[in-house]
GROMACS .gro file of C-alpha atoms in nm:
model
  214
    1UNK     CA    1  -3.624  -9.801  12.862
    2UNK     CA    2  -3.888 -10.053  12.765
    3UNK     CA    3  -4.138 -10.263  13.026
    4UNK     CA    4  -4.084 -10.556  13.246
    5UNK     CA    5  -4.347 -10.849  13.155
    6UNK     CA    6  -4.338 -11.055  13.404
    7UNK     CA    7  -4.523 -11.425  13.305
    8UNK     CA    8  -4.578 -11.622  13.665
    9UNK     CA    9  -4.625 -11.972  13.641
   10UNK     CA   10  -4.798 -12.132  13.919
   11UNK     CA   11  -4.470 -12.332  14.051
   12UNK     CA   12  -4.177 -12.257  14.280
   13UNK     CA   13  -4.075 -11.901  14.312
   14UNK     CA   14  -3.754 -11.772  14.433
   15UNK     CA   15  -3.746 -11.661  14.781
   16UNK     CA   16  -3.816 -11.291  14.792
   17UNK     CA   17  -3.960 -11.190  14.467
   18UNK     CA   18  -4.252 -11.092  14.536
   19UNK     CA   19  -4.166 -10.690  14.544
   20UNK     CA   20  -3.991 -10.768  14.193
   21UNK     CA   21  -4.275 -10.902  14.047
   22UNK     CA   22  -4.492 -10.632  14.160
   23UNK     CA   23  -4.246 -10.364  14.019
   24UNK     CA   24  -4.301 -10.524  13.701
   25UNK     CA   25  -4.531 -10.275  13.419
   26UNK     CA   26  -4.745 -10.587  13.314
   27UNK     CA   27  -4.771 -10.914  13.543
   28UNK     CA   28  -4.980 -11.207  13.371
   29UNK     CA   29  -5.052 -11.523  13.591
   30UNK     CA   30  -5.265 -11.849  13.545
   31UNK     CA   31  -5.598 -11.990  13.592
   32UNK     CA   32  -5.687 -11.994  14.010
   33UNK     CA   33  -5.352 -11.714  14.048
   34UNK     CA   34  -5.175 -11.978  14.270
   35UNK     CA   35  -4.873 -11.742  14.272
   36UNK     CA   36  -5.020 -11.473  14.449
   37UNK     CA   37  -4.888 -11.423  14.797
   38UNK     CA   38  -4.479 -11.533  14.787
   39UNK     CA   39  -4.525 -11.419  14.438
   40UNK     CA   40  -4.690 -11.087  14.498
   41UNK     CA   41  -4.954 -10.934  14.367
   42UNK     CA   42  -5.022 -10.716  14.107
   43UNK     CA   43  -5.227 -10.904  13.865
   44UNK     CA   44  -5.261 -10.711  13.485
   45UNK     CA   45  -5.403 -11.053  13.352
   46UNK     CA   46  -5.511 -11.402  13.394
   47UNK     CA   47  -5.428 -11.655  13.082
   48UNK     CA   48  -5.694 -11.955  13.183
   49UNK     CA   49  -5.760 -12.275  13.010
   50UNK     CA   50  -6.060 -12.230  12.891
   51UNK     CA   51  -6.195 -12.596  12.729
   52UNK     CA   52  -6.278 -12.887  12.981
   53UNK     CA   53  -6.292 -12.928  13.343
   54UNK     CA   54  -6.080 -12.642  13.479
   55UNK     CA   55  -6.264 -12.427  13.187
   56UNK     CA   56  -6.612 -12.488  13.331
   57UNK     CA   57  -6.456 -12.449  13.682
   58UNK     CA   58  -6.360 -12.129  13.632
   59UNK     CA   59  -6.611 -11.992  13.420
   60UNK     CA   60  -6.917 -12.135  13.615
   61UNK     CA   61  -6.853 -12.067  13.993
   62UNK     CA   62  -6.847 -11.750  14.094
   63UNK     CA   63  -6.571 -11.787  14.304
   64UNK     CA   64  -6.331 -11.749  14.044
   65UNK     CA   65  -6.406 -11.454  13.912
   66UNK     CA   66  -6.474 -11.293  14.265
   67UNK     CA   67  -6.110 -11.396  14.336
   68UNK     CA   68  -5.802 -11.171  14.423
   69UNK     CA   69  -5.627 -11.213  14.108
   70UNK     CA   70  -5.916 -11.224  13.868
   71UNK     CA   71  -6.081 -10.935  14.006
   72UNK     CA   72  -5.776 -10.698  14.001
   73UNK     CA   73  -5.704 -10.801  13.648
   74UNK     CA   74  -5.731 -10.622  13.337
   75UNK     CA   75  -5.797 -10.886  13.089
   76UNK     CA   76  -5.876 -11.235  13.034
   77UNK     CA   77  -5.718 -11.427  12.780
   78UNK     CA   78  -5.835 -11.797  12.638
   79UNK     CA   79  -5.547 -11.961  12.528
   80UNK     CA   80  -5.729 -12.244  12.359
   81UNK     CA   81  -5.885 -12.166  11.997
   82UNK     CA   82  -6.244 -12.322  12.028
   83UNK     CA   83  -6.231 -12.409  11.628
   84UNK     CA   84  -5.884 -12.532  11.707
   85UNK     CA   85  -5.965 -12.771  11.976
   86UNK     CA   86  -6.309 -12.853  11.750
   87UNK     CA   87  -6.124 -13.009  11.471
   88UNK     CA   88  -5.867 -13.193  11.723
   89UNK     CA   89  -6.142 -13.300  11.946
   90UNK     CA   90  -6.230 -13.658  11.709
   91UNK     CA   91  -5.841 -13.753  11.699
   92UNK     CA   92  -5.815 -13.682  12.127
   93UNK     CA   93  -6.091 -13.914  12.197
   94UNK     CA   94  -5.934 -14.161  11.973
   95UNK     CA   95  -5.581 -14.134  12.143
   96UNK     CA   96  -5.658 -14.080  12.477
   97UNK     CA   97  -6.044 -14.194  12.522
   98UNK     CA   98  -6.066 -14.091  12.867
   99UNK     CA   99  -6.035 -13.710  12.798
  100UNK     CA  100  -6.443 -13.731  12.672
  101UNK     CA  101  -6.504 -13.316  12.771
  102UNK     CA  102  -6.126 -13.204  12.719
  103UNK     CA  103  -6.228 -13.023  12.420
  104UNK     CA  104  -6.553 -12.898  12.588
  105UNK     CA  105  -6.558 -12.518  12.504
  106UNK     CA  106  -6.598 -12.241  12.797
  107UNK     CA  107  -6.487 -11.974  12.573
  108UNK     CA  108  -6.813 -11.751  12.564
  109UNK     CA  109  -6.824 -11.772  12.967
  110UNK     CA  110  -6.493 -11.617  12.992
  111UNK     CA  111  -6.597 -11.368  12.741
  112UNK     CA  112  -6.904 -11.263  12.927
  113UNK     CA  113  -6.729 -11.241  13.269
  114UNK     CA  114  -6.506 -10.995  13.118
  115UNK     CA  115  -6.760 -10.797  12.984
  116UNK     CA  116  -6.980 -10.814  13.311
  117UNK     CA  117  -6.582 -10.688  13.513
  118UNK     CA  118  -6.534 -10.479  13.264
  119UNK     CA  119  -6.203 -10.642  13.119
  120UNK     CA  120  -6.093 -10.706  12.786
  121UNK     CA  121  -6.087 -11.080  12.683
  122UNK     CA  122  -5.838 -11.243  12.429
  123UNK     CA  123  -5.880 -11.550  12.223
  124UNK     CA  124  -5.498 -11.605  12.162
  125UNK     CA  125  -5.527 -11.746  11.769
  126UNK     CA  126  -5.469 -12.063  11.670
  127UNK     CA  127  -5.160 -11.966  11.457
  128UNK     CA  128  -4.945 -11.947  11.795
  129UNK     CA  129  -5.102 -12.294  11.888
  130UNK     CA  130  -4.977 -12.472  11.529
  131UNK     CA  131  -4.626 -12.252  11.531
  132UNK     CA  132  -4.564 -12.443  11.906
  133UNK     CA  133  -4.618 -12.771  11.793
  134UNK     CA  134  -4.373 -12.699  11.521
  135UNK     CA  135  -4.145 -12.551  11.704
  136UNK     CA  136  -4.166 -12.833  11.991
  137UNK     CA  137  -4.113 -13.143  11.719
  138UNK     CA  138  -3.704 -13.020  11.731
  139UNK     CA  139  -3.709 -13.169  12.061
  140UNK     CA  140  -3.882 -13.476  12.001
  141UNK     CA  141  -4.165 -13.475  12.191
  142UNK     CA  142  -4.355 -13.764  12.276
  143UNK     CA  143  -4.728 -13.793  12.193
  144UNK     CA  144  -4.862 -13.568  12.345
  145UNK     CA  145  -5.274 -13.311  12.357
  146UNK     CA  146  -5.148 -12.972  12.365
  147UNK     CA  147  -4.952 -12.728  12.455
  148UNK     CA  148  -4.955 -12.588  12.807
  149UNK     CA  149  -5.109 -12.281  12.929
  150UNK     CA  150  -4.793 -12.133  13.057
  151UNK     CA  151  -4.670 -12.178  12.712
  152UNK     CA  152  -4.941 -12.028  12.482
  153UNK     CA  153  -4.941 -11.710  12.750
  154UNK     CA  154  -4.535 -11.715  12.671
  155UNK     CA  155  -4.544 -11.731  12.288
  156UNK     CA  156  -4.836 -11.513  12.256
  157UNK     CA  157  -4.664 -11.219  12.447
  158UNK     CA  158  -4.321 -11.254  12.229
  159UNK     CA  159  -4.511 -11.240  11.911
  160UNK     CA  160  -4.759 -11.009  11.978
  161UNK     CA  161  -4.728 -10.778  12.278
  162UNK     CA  162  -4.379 -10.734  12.387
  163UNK     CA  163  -4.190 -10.446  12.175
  164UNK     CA  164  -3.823 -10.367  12.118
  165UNK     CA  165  -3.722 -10.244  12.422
  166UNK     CA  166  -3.919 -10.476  12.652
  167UNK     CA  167  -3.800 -10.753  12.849
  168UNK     CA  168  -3.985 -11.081  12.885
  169UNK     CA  169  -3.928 -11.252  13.172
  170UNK     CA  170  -4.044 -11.572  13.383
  171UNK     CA  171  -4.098 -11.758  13.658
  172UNK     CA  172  -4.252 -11.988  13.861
  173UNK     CA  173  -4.236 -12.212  13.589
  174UNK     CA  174  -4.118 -12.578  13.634
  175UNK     CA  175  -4.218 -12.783  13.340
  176UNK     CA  176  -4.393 -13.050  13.501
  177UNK     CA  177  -4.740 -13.179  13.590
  178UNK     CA  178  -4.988 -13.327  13.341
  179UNK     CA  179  -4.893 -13.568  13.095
  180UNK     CA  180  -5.084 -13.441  12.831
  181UNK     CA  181  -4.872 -13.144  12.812
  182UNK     CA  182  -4.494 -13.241  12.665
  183UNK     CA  183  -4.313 -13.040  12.920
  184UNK     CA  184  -3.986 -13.149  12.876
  185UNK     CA  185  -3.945 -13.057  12.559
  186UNK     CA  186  -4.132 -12.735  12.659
  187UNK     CA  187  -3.866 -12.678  12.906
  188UNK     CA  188  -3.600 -12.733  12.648
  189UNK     CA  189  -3.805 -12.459  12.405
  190UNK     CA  190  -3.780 -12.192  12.659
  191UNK     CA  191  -3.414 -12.278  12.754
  192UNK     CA  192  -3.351 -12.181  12.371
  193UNK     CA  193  -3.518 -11.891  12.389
  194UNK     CA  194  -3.370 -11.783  12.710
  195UNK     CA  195  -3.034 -11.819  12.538
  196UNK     CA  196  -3.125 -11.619  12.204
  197UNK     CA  197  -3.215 -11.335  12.507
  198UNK     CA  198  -3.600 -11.376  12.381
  199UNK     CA  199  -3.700 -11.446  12.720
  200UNK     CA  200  -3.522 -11.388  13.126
  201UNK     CA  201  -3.614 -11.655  13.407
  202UNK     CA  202  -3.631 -11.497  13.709
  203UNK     CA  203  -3.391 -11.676  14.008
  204UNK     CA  204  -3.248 -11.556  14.369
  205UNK     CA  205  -2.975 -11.475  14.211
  206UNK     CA  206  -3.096 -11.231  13.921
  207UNK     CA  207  -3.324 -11.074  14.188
  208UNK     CA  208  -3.005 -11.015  14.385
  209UNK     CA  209  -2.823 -10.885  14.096
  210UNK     CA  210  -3.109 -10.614  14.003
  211UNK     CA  211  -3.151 -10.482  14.371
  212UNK     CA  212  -2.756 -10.438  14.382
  213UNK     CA  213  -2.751 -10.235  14.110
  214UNK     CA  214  -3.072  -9.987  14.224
   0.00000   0.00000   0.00000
């Protein structure tokens, strides 16, 4: 039998999952690790945004790093591609002028708090970053900066870390929030891969199921 990952997104969770999640063999969460508590938590690693505001949050206070989630953690990954984000910074300031430090690069702070917490830390590559925009134009997207986090953390565990016998699962994940994210044609990505059996979302009723058959 393979491994549960379990990816937590930082919305609604089911009632009563938190003992499923932490029963899971690798649990990755986001950024601040909203989903601790009602979510659990076991905490393997954090996926952060690591350019602009929320980047230098997180890398320069050191209350992030001293928090519950972080510290428990194994790894850190950056899910932007500083030379990605580079090269698209001159066409985001012309589309959307009031993102001036969205391509502001916090990369080498996340880096060196791993080192410091002895973690591992994980650029995820730009490849997975250009293969989701491709994938995303068959839903006809509109304009839109990037990808989400929650998304980058999902496609980079499916192409490189789950194996054969692993299940991917996920939850807490509502596809909704900043417009500079297309999340509704995100949503509409994972709902395909969720029916090719690529990925599980986690709901009452599948945590129901699994205890019942203990």
């Amino acid at each position: 039998m393979g491994r549960r990952i379990m990816i937590v997104g930082n919305g609604e969770l089911p009632q009563g999952i938190a003992d499923f999640i932490d029963l899971s063999d690798i649990v990755i969460r986001f950024n601040d690790c909203r989903s601790l508590g009602s979510g659990g938590s076991r905490t393997d690693v954090v996926a952060v945004c690591n350019t602009g505001r929320p980047g230098r949050e997180m890398a320069e206070e050191t209350g992030w790093r001293n928090s519950d989630g972080v510290r428990q953690a194994s790894a850190i990954w950056s899910v932007r591609d500083p030379a990605k984000f580079s090269e698209m910074e001159p066409d985001i300031r012309a589309r959307w002028p009031e993102l001036t430090d969205f391509c502001a690069d916090y990369t080498a702070g996340f880096a060196a708090i791993a080192e410091q917490t002895g973690k591992s830390h994980t650029v995820i590559p730009r490849g997975v970053h250009e293969r989701l925009d491709s994938a995303l134009q068959a839903y006809s997207p509109a304009p839109y900066v990037c990808p989400s986090t929650g998304l980058f953390a999902i496609a980079h565990v499916l192409e490189s870390l789950n194996g054969d016998d692993d299940e991917v699962a996920i939850t807490g994940f509502g596809h909704q929030g900043w417009n500079g994210h297309p999340f509704a044609a995100e949503k509409q990505l994972v709902e395909a891969l969720t029916h090719q059996g690529r990925l599980t979302r986690i709901s009452s009723t599948s945590i129901f199921s699994a205890s019942e058959g203990a």
